[in-house]
Short mmCIF file of C-alpha atoms and ligand atoms in Angstrom, two decimals:
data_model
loop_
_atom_site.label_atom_id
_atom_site.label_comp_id
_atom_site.label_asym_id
_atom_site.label_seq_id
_atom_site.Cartn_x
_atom_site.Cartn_y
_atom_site.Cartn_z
CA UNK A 1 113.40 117.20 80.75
CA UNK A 2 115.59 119.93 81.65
CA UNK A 3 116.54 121.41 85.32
CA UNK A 4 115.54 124.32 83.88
CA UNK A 5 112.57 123.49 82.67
CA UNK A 6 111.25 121.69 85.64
CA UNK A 7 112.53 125.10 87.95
CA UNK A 8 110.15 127.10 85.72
CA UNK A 9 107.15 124.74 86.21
CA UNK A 10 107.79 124.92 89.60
CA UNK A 11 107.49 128.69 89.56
CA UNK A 12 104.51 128.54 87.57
CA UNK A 13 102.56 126.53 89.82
CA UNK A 14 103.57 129.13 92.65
CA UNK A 15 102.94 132.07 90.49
CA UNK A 16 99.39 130.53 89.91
CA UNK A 17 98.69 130.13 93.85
CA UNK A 18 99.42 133.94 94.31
CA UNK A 19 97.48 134.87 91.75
CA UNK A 20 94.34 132.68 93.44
CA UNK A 21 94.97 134.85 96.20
CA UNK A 22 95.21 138.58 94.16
CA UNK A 23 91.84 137.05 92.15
CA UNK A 24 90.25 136.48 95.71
CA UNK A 25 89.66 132.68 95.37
CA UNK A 26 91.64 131.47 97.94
CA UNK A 27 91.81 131.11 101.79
CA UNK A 28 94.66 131.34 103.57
CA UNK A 29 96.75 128.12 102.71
CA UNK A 30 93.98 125.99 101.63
CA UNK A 31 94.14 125.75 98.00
CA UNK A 32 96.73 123.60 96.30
CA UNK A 33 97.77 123.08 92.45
CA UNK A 34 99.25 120.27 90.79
CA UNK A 35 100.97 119.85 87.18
CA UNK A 36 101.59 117.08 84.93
CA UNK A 37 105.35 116.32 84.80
CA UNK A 38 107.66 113.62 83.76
CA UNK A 39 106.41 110.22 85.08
CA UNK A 40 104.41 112.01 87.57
CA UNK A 41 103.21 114.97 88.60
CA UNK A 42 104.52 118.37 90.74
CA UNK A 43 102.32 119.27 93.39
CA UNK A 44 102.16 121.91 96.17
CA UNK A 45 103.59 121.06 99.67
CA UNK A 46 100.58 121.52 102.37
CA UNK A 47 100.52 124.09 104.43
CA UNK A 48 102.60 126.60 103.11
CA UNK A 49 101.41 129.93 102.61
CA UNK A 50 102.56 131.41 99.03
CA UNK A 51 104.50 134.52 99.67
CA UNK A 52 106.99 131.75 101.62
CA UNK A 53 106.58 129.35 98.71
CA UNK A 54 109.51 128.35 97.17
CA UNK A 55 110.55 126.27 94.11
CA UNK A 56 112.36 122.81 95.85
CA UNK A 57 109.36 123.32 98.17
CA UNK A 58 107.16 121.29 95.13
CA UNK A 59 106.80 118.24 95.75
CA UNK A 60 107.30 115.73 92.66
CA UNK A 61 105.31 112.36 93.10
CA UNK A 62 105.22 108.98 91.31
CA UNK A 63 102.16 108.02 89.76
CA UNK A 64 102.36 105.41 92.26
CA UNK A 65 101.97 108.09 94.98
CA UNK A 66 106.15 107.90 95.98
CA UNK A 67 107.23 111.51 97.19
CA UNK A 68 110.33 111.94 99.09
CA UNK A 69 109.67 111.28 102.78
CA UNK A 70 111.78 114.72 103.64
CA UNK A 71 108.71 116.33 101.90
CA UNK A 72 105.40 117.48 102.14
CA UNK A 73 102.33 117.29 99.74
CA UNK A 74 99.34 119.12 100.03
CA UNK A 75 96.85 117.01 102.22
CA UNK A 76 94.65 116.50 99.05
CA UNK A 77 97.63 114.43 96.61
CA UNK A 78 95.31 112.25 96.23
CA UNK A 79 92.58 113.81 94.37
CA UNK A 80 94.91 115.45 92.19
CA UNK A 81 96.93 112.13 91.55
CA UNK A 82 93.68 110.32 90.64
CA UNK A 83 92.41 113.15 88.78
CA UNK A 84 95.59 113.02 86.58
CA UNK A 85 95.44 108.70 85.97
CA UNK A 86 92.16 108.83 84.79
CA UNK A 87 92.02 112.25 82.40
CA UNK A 88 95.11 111.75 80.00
CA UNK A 89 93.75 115.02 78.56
CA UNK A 90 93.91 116.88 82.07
CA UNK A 91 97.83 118.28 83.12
CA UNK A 92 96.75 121.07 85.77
CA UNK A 93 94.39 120.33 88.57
CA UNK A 94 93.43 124.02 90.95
CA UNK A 95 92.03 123.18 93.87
CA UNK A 96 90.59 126.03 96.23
CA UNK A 97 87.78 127.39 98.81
CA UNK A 98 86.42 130.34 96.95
CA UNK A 99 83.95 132.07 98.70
CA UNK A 100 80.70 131.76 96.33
CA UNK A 101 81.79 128.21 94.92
CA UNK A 102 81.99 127.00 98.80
CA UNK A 103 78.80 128.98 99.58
CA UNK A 104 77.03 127.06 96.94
CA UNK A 105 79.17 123.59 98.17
CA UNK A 106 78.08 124.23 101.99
CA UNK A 107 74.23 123.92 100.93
CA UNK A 108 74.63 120.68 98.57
CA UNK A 109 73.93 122.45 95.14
CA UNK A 110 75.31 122.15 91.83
CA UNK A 111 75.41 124.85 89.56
CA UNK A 112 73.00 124.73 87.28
CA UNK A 113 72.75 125.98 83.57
CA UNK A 114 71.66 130.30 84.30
CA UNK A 115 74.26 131.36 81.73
CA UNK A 116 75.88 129.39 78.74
CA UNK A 117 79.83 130.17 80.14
CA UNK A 118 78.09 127.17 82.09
CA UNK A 119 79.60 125.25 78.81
CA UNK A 120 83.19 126.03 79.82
CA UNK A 121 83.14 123.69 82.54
CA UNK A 122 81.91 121.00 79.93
CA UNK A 123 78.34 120.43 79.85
CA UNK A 124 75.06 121.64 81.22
CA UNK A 125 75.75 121.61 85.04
CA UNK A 126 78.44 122.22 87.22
CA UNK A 127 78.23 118.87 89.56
CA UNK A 128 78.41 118.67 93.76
CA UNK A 129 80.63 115.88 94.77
CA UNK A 130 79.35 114.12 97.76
CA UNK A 131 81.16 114.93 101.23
CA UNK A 132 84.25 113.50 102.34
CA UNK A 133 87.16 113.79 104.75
CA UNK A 134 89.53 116.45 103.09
CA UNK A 135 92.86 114.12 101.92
CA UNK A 136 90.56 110.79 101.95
CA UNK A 137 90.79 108.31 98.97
CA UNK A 138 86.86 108.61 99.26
CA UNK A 139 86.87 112.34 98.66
CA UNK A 140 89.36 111.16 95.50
CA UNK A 141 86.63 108.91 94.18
CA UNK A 142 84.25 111.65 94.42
CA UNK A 143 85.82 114.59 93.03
CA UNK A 144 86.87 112.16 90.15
CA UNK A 145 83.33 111.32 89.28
CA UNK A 146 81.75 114.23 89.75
CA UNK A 147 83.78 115.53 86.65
CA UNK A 148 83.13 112.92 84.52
CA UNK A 149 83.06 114.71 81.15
CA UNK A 150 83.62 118.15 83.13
CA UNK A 151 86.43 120.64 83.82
CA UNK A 152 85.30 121.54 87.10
CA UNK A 153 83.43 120.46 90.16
CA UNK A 154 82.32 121.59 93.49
CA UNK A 155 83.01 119.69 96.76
CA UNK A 156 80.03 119.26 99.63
CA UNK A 157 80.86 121.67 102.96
CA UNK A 158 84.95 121.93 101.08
CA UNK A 159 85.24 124.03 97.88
CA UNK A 160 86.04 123.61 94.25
CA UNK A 161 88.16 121.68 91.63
CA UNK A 162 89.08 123.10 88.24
CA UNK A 163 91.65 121.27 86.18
CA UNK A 164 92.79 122.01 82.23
CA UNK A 165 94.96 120.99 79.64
CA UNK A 166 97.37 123.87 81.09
CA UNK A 167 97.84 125.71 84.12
CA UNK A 168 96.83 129.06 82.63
CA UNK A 169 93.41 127.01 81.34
CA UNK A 170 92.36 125.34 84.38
CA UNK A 171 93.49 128.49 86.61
CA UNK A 172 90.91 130.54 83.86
CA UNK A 173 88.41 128.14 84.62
CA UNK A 174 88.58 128.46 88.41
CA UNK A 175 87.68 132.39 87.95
CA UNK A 176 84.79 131.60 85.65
CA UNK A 177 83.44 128.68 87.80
CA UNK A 178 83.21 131.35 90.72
CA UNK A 179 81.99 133.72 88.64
CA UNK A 180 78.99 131.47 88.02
CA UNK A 181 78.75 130.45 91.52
CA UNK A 182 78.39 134.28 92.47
CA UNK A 183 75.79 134.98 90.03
CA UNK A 184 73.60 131.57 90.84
CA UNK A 185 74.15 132.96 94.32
CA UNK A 186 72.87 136.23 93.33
CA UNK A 187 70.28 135.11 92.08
CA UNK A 188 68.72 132.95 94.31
CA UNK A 189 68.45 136.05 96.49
CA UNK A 190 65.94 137.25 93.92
CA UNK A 191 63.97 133.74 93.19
CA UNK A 192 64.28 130.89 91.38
CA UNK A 193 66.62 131.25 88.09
CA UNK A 194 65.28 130.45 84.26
CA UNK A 195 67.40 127.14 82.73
CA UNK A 196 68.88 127.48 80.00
CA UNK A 197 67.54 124.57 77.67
CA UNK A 198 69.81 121.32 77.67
CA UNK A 199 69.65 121.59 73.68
CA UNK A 200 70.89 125.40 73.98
CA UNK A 201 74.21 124.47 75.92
CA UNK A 202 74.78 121.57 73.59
CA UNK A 203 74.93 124.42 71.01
CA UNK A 204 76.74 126.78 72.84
CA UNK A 205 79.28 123.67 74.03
CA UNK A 206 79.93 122.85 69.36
CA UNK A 207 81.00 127.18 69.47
CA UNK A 208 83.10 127.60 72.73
CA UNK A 209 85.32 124.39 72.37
CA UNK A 210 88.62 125.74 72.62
CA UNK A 211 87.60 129.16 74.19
CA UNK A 212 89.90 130.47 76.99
CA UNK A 213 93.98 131.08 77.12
CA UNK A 214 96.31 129.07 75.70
CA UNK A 215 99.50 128.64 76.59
CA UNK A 216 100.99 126.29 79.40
P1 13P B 1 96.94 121.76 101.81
O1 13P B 1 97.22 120.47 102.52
O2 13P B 1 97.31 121.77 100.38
O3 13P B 1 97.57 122.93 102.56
O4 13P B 1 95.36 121.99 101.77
C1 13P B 1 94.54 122.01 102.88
C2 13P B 1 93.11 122.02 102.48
O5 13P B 1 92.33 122.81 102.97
C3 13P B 1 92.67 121.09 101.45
O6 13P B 1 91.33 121.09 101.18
#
C-alpha cells in the first residue's frame, strides 16, 4: 500500500472524529476510531483532542497488539483490535459517549425494537454489554459479544460501539444508533413503547440490507 494512501486513511479517520463532534456524539476526547489497514489496523492515539489531531499521530498496530512504544493508542485498542480478529467483514470500529446512547447505557437497557431503522444495527435489538473497566480485555470480551450478528452495541455506565464495512458506514450507523437511543429515551418519558414484532424486523432486515453510504 502506498504512503499516500495510508496518509489519506489517516486523515479520514481524523476527519471522522471531528465530524462526531459537529454531529454532537462525542465528549471531549473520549471517542476513538479505528480502520482496517495492512496487517493491522490504524487507530486513534488517546487523549488527543481532534482539532490538534494530526496524521503520524495514528497509531498503526499489529494484529498481535505491537504499536511503536514512542506512541500512543487510544486506551480502548483492545476492543477495537478484537472487534477487527473476529468480524473479517468489519474494517471501521467508532467508538463514542453520545449523550442518549450513554443515557440509555447508564441505566442497563438495550434498545429495543420502537422503529424498524432498529434493523440497521442488524437485528431486532440493540444489545447492553455488561460493565467493565474502560481499556480492560474484559470490556473487549464484552463489547465483542454483545454484537454478535450486530453493527452496534451499547456499553453499561460507558457509551456506544458502531463498526461497518467502511468508515463512512459505521460513522452513519453511530448517528442512527443515537438517533434511536433519543427516541426510546423520548419515549419512555411518555410510557412504555409498542414492539415492533420480531417477524416484522426480520422483514424489514431482507429490504434494508445494504441501506446507508457507500464508499470507504
Ligand atoms: P481514548 O483513550 O481514546 O482517549 O479514550 C478514552 C475513553 O473515554 C474511552 O472510553
Amino acid at each position: 500500500m502506498s504512503a499516500t494512501s495510508e496518509r489519506k486513511k489517516r486523515q479520514s479517520i481524523i476527519d471522522a472524529c471531528r465530524s462526531m463532534n459537529v454531529l454532537g456524539i462525542n465528549q471531549g476526547t473520549s471517542g476513538n476510531i479505528s480502520l482496517r489497514h495492512d496487517t493491522g489496523l490504524l487507530i486513534t492515539p488517546t487523549s488527543v483532542p481532534y482539532e490538534t489531531m494530526q496524521p503520524e499521530q495514528i497509531v498503526f498496530m499489529g494484529l498481535d497488539g505491537s504499536f511503536d512504544a514512542a506512541q500512543r493508542p487510544s486506551s480502548e485498542w483492545r476492543f477495537h483490535l478484537d472487534i477487527l480478529k473476529a468480524r473479517p467483514e468489519v474494517n471501521a470500529v467508532v467508538h463514542a459517549h453520545p449523550p442518549y446512547s450513554t443515557i440509555l447505557a447508564i441505566m442497563g437497557l438495550e434498545i429495543p425494537p420502537i422503529h424498524y431503522m432498529i434493523a440497521v444495527a442488524g437485528g431486532d435489538t440493540i444489545r447492553c454489554a455488561p460493565y467493565a473497566t474502560f481499556g480492560t480485555q474484559e470490556l473487549s470480551e464484552h463489547a465483542v459479544r454483545a454484537l454478535e450478528d450486530r453493527m452496534a452495541c451499547l456499553l453499561e455506565h460507558h457509551g456506544m460501539i458502531a463498526v461497518g464495512p467502511s468508515l463512512s458506514k459505521a460513522m452513519w450507523l453511530a448517528v442512527e444508533v443515537e438517533a434511536l437511543a433519543r427516541q426510546y429515551h423520548g419515549c419512555l418519558q411518555i410510557g412504555t413503547p409498542r414492539l415492533l414484532p420480531k417477524a416484522e424486523i426480520k422483514n424489514v432486515l431482507g429490504k434494508i440490507a445494504g441501506y446507508g453510504p457507500a464508499g470507504k
